[in-house]
mmCIF file of C-alpha atoms in Angstrom:
data_model
loop_
_atom_site.group_PDB
_atom_site.id
_atom_site.type_symbol
_atom_site.label_atom_id
_atom_site.label_comp_id
_atom_site.label_asym_id
_atom_site.label_seq_id
_atom_site.Cartn_x
_atom_site.Cartn_y
_atom_site.Cartn_z
ATOM 1 C CA LYS A 258 184.273 115.015 95.613
ATOM 2 C CA ASN A 259 182.616 116.671 98.609
ATOM 3 C CA GLU A 260 181.025 113.952 100.683
ATOM 4 C CA VAL A 261 179.055 113.494 103.873
ATOM 5 C CA GLU A 262 179.037 110.087 105.547
ATOM 6 C CA GLN A 263 176.852 109.021 108.432
ATOM 7 C CA SER A 264 177.063 106.013 110.691
ATOM 8 C CA PRO A 265 175.379 103.818 111.557
ATOM 9 C CA GLN A 266 172.770 103.522 108.796
ATOM 10 C CA ASN A 267 170.361 101.816 111.175
ATOM 11 C CA LEU A 268 170.259 101.836 114.950
ATOM 12 C CA THR A 269 167.918 100.026 117.326
ATOM 13 C CA ALA A 270 167.932 100.901 121.012
ATOM 14 C CA GLN A 271 165.953 100.206 124.158
ATOM 15 C CA GLU A 272 164.145 103.034 125.868
ATOM 16 C CA GLY A 273 166.476 104.891 128.206
ATOM 17 C CA GLU A 274 169.688 104.134 126.325
ATOM 18 C CA PHE A 275 172.252 106.784 125.362
ATOM 19 C CA ILE A 276 172.471 107.091 121.588
ATOM 20 C CA THR A 277 175.243 108.432 119.363
ATOM 21 C CA ILE A 278 175.028 109.090 115.631
ATOM 22 C CA ASN A 279 178.159 110.097 113.752
ATOM 23 C CA CYS A 280 178.817 112.289 110.723
ATOM 24 C CA SER A 281 182.073 112.768 108.825
ATOM 25 C CA TYR A 282 182.735 115.138 105.943
ATOM 26 C CA SER A 283 185.492 115.535 103.431
ATOM 27 C CA VAL A 284 186.549 119.192 103.205
ATOM 28 C CA GLY A 285 186.101 122.539 104.915
ATOM 29 C CA ILE A 286 182.631 123.617 105.915
ATOM 30 C CA SER A 287 180.998 126.849 107.032
ATOM 31 C CA ALA A 288 178.388 124.999 109.127
ATOM 32 C CA LEU A 289 176.872 121.592 109.835
ATOM 33 C CA HIS A 290 173.185 120.891 110.350
ATOM 34 C CA TRP A 291 171.425 118.048 112.115
ATOM 35 C CA LEU A 292 167.884 117.362 110.933
ATOM 36 C CA GLN A 293 165.153 114.997 112.044
ATOM 37 C CA GLN A 294 162.753 113.359 109.595
ATOM 38 C CA HIS A 295 159.602 112.041 111.197
ATOM 39 C CA PRO A 296 157.936 108.796 110.135
ATOM 40 C CA GLY A 297 155.319 110.904 108.351
ATOM 41 C CA GLY A 298 158.077 112.472 106.247
ATOM 42 C CA GLY A 299 158.360 116.009 107.627
ATOM 43 C CA ILE A 300 161.886 117.373 108.160
ATOM 44 C CA VAL A 301 162.769 119.543 111.136
ATOM 45 C CA SER A 302 166.037 121.358 111.762
ATOM 46 C CA LEU A 303 167.522 120.367 115.134
ATOM 47 C CA PHE A 304 170.875 122.141 115.226
ATOM 48 C CA MET A 305 173.162 124.307 113.171
ATOM 49 C CA LEU A 306 176.731 124.487 114.435
ATOM 50 C CA SER A 307 180.148 125.565 113.236
ATOM 51 C CA SER A 308 182.143 124.855 116.387
ATOM 52 C CA GLY A 309 181.894 123.332 119.841
ATOM 53 C CA LYS A 310 178.684 121.946 121.224
ATOM 54 C CA LYS A 311 174.983 122.722 121.382
ATOM 55 C CA LYS A 312 172.302 121.260 123.630
ATOM 56 C CA HIS A 313 168.532 121.280 123.413
ATOM 57 C CA GLY A 314 166.638 119.176 125.894
ATOM 58 C CA ARG A 315 167.906 115.599 125.609
ATOM 59 C CA LEU A 316 169.735 116.277 122.351
ATOM 60 C CA ILE A 317 173.392 117.269 122.197
ATOM 61 C CA ALA A 318 175.371 118.027 119.037
ATOM 62 C CA THR A 319 179.147 118.352 118.924
ATOM 63 C CA ILE A 320 181.571 119.153 116.150
ATOM 64 C CA ASN A 321 185.346 118.789 115.797
ATOM 65 C CA ILE A 322 186.452 120.963 112.910
ATOM 66 C CA GLN A 323 190.018 119.618 112.841
ATOM 67 C CA GLU A 324 188.815 116.010 112.593
ATOM 68 C CA LYS A 325 185.916 116.893 110.246
ATOM 69 C CA HIS A 326 183.508 115.022 112.447
ATOM 70 C CA SER A 327 180.253 115.674 114.262
ATOM 71 C CA SER A 328 178.145 113.614 116.651
ATOM 72 C CA LEU A 329 174.501 113.783 117.664
ATOM 73 C CA HIS A 330 173.733 112.341 121.088
ATOM 74 C CA ILE A 331 170.346 111.511 122.562
ATOM 75 C CA THR A 332 170.214 110.966 126.296
ATOM 76 C CA ALA A 333 167.497 108.866 127.980
ATOM 77 C CA SER A 334 166.077 107.827 124.604
ATOM 78 C CA HIS A 335 162.321 107.403 124.177
ATOM 79 C CA PRO A 336 160.188 105.680 121.528
ATOM 80 C CA ARG A 337 159.096 109.122 120.280
ATOM 81 C CA ASP A 338 162.732 109.732 119.275
ATOM 82 C CA SER A 339 162.298 107.088 116.553
ATOM 83 C CA ALA A 340 162.994 108.903 113.291
ATOM 84 C CA VAL A 341 165.617 109.357 110.597
ATOM 85 C CA TYR A 342 168.423 111.704 111.663
ATOM 86 C CA ILE A 343 170.185 113.500 108.852
ATOM 87 C CA CYS A 344 173.510 115.305 108.837
ATOM 88 C CA ALA A 345 173.979 118.053 106.251
ATOM 89 C CA VAL A 346 176.832 120.464 105.617
ATOM 90 C CA ARG A 347 177.333 123.836 103.992
ATOM 91 C CA TRP A 348 180.701 123.716 102.265
ATOM 92 C CA GLU A 349 182.907 126.789 102.451
ATOM 93 C CA THR A 350 182.537 127.132 98.675
ATOM 94 C CA SER A 351 178.808 126.371 98.268
ATOM 95 C CA GLY A 352 177.145 129.328 99.955
ATOM 96 C CA SER A 353 173.812 128.365 101.500
ATOM 97 C CA ARG A 354 173.354 125.058 99.677
ATOM 98 C CA LEU A 355 173.396 121.884 101.773
ATOM 99 C CA THR A 356 174.896 118.483 100.993
ATOM 100 C CA PHE A 357 173.113 115.724 102.863
ATOM 101 C CA GLY A 358 174.171 112.434 104.364
ATOM 102 C CA GLU A 359 171.992 109.399 103.719
ATOM 103 C CA GLY A 360 170.486 109.489 107.189
ATOM 104 C CA THR A 361 170.420 107.186 110.209
ATOM 105 C CA GLN A 362 167.199 105.300 110.912
ATOM 106 C CA LEU A 363 166.757 105.193 114.702
ATOM 107 C CA THR A 364 164.227 102.903 116.326
ATOM 108 C CA VAL A 365 163.743 103.085 120.088
ATOM 109 C CA ASN A 366 161.796 100.193 121.552
ATOM 110 C CA PRO A 367 159.800 100.490 124.785
ATOM 111 C CA ASN B 122 153.316 131.534 110.856
ATOM 112 C CA ALA B 123 152.700 128.923 108.197
ATOM 113 C CA GLY B 124 156.427 128.516 107.391
ATOM 114 C CA VAL B 125 156.937 126.682 104.089
ATOM 115 C CA THR B 126 153.771 125.381 102.428
ATOM 116 C CA GLN B 127 153.919 122.789 99.669
ATOM 117 C CA THR B 128 151.095 121.499 97.534
ATOM 118 C CA PRO B 129 149.986 118.918 96.618
ATOM 119 C CA LYS B 130 150.972 116.308 99.223
ATOM 120 C CA PHE B 131 150.474 113.380 96.860
ATOM 121 C CA ARG B 132 150.177 113.056 93.093
ATOM 122 C CA ILE B 133 150.158 110.290 90.518
ATOM 123 C CA LEU B 134 151.181 111.280 86.995
ATOM 124 C CA LYS B 135 151.202 109.336 83.780
ATOM 125 C CA ILE B 136 154.368 109.262 81.694
ATOM 126 C CA GLY B 137 154.562 112.384 79.549
ATOM 127 C CA GLN B 138 152.212 114.497 81.668
ATOM 128 C CA SER B 139 153.279 117.787 83.196
ATOM 129 C CA MET B 140 152.630 119.341 86.557
ATOM 130 C CA THR B 141 153.698 122.141 88.866
ATOM 131 C CA LEU B 142 154.602 121.646 92.516
ATOM 132 C CA GLN B 143 153.779 124.766 94.458
ATOM 133 C CA CYS B 144 155.902 126.187 97.272
ATOM 134 C CA THR B 145 155.336 129.350 99.258
ATOM 135 C CA GLN B 146 156.988 130.757 102.383
ATOM 136 C CA ASP B 147 155.929 133.604 104.647
ATOM 137 C CA MET B 148 159.190 134.175 106.543
ATOM 138 C CA ASN B 149 160.734 136.668 104.099
ATOM 139 C CA HIS B 150 163.575 134.245 103.442
ATOM 140 C CA ASN B 151 165.726 135.169 100.464
ATOM 141 C CA TYR B 152 166.921 131.639 99.641
ATOM 142 C CA MET B 153 164.602 128.879 98.439
ATOM 143 C CA TYR B 154 165.437 125.329 97.362
ATOM 144 C CA TRP B 155 163.916 122.262 95.787
ATOM 145 C CA TYR B 156 165.200 118.827 96.793
ATOM 146 C CA ARG B 157 164.232 115.298 95.869
ATOM 147 C CA GLN B 158 164.590 112.334 98.187
ATOM 148 C CA ASP B 159 164.874 108.822 96.787
ATOM 149 C CA PRO B 160 164.702 105.739 99.045
ATOM 150 C CA GLY B 161 167.959 105.164 100.932
ATOM 151 C CA MET B 162 169.573 108.254 99.441
ATOM 152 C CA GLY B 163 170.353 111.682 100.801
ATOM 153 C CA LEU B 164 168.355 114.657 99.597
ATOM 154 C CA LYS B 165 169.596 115.977 96.273
ATOM 155 C CA LEU B 166 169.347 119.614 95.233
ATOM 156 C CA ILE B 167 167.345 120.189 92.054
ATOM 157 C CA TYR B 168 167.256 124.001 91.804
ATOM 158 C CA TYR B 169 167.695 126.898 94.155
ATOM 159 C CA SER B 170 167.094 130.630 94.189
ATOM 160 C CA VAL B 171 168.950 133.394 96.011
ATOM 161 C CA GLY B 172 166.179 135.923 95.532
ATOM 162 C CA ALA B 173 163.323 136.991 93.295
ATOM 163 C CA GLY B 174 164.282 136.724 89.641
ATOM 164 C CA ILE B 175 167.405 134.633 90.276
ATOM 165 C CA THR B 176 167.534 130.841 89.974
ATOM 166 C CA ASP B 177 170.314 128.324 89.478
ATOM 167 C CA LYS B 178 170.742 124.610 88.882
ATOM 168 C CA GLY B 179 171.602 122.179 91.619
ATOM 169 C CA GLU B 180 172.916 118.620 91.357
ATOM 170 C CA VAL B 181 169.986 117.033 89.485
ATOM 171 C CA PRO B 182 168.160 119.692 87.393
ATOM 172 C CA ASN B 183 167.362 117.669 84.252
ATOM 173 C CA GLY B 184 163.635 117.370 83.568
ATOM 174 C CA TYR B 185 162.693 120.267 85.844
ATOM 175 C CA ASN B 186 162.230 124.012 85.618
ATOM 176 C CA VAL B 187 161.694 126.714 88.215
ATOM 177 C CA SER B 188 160.820 130.384 88.438
ATOM 178 C CA ARG B 189 160.984 132.925 91.242
ATOM 179 C CA SER B 190 158.826 135.934 90.425
ATOM 180 C CA THR B 191 158.259 136.860 94.085
ATOM 181 C CA THR B 192 160.146 136.374 97.361
ATOM 182 C CA GLU B 193 157.369 134.098 98.641
ATOM 183 C CA ASP B 194 156.819 131.651 95.772
ATOM 184 C CA PHE B 195 159.118 129.104 94.135
ATOM 185 C CA PRO B 196 157.182 126.643 91.938
ATOM 186 C CA LEU B 197 158.830 123.551 90.435
ATOM 187 C CA ARG B 198 157.661 122.480 86.986
ATOM 188 C CA LEU B 199 157.943 118.932 85.674
ATOM 189 C CA GLU B 200 157.647 118.679 81.901
ATOM 190 C CA LEU B 201 157.118 115.284 80.261
ATOM 191 C CA ALA B 202 157.127 113.247 83.468
ATOM 192 C CA ALA B 203 159.246 110.081 83.500
ATOM 193 C CA PRO B 204 159.306 107.130 85.943
ATOM 194 C CA SER B 205 162.768 108.293 87.099
ATOM 195 C CA GLN B 206 161.060 111.355 88.586
ATOM 196 C CA THR B 207 159.126 109.211 91.047
ATOM 197 C CA SER B 208 160.354 110.584 94.353
ATOM 198 C CA VAL B 209 159.487 112.699 97.367
ATOM 199 C CA TYR B 210 160.046 116.398 96.734
ATOM 200 C CA PHE B 211 160.847 118.936 99.430
ATOM 201 C CA CYS B 212 160.859 122.684 99.194
ATOM 202 C CA ALA B 213 162.938 124.610 101.739
ATOM 203 C CA SER B 214 163.893 128.179 102.519
ATOM 204 C CA SER B 215 166.527 130.015 104.531
ATOM 205 C CA TYR B 216 167.882 133.475 105.145
ATOM 206 C CA SER B 217 171.445 134.365 104.298
ATOM 207 C CA GLY B 218 172.775 137.853 104.882
ATOM 208 C CA ALA B 219 176.055 139.707 105.003
ATOM 209 C CA GLY B 220 179.100 137.625 105.948
ATOM 210 C CA PRO B 221 178.286 134.488 107.954
ATOM 211 C CA LEU B 222 174.709 135.512 108.761
ATOM 212 C CA PHE B 223 172.533 132.504 108.071
ATOM 213 C CA TYR B 224 169.449 131.174 109.795
ATOM 214 C CA GLY B 225 166.093 129.568 109.575
ATOM 215 C CA TYR B 226 166.498 126.514 107.351
ATOM 216 C CA THR B 227 162.857 125.377 107.068
ATOM 217 C CA PHE B 228 161.372 122.535 105.058
ATOM 218 C CA GLY B 229 157.942 122.036 103.602
ATOM 219 C CA SER B 230 156.048 118.841 104.383
ATOM 220 C CA GLY B 231 156.914 117.179 101.082
ATOM 221 C CA THR B 232 155.144 115.998 97.935
ATOM 222 C CA ARG B 233 155.087 112.290 97.155
ATOM 223 C CA LEU B 234 155.045 111.943 93.359
ATOM 224 C CA THR B 235 154.581 108.701 91.460
ATOM 225 C CA VAL B 236 154.973 108.546 87.683
ATOM 226 C CA VAL B 237 153.376 105.500 86.069
#
């Protein structure tokens, strides 16, 4: 079965801390997406990557294809980063459809 | 650009009622999707469409129907609503072209549906 697993499920941090969220998947993928779901429910795409590393502001996403693993890092975390972060993959055999992890609830306290 | 627009945002249905969730996008994306999100679970694909006139089932299609008569619109129909369909529903769209060309995965703001 094609699976996506995220860890941790819940994460609480103090403002300014460096945060890492992990995602592992079971078989070959064509791309991996990181998404952010705001407390109000809206979902925003943060990154799409198939190799290496991408950076946008304080967010960094990395992927290791051989190890079937990706990480999302947040530097100098802020309370406004509090959200659910979701990893999703496009399997090599599934075209454009995504399979989602269960999400990581991040809370950053001031 | 409006992106992906979903209506309504909230709805309460009685068991056995029917309704249509509307979804429209203005980005000329060829792919459109309907997902449901249950508490503590990842989003699950209900139906998707690769272009006007073409739809296909996802992981959890039972109790739902879709149509795609235009590139812009992808309504989701619930017939005979059941409590198990209480969930948050998201419409999304993307563009996929020749080879690995893929971009623009965009979600609507969601519809919170309660069936009582």
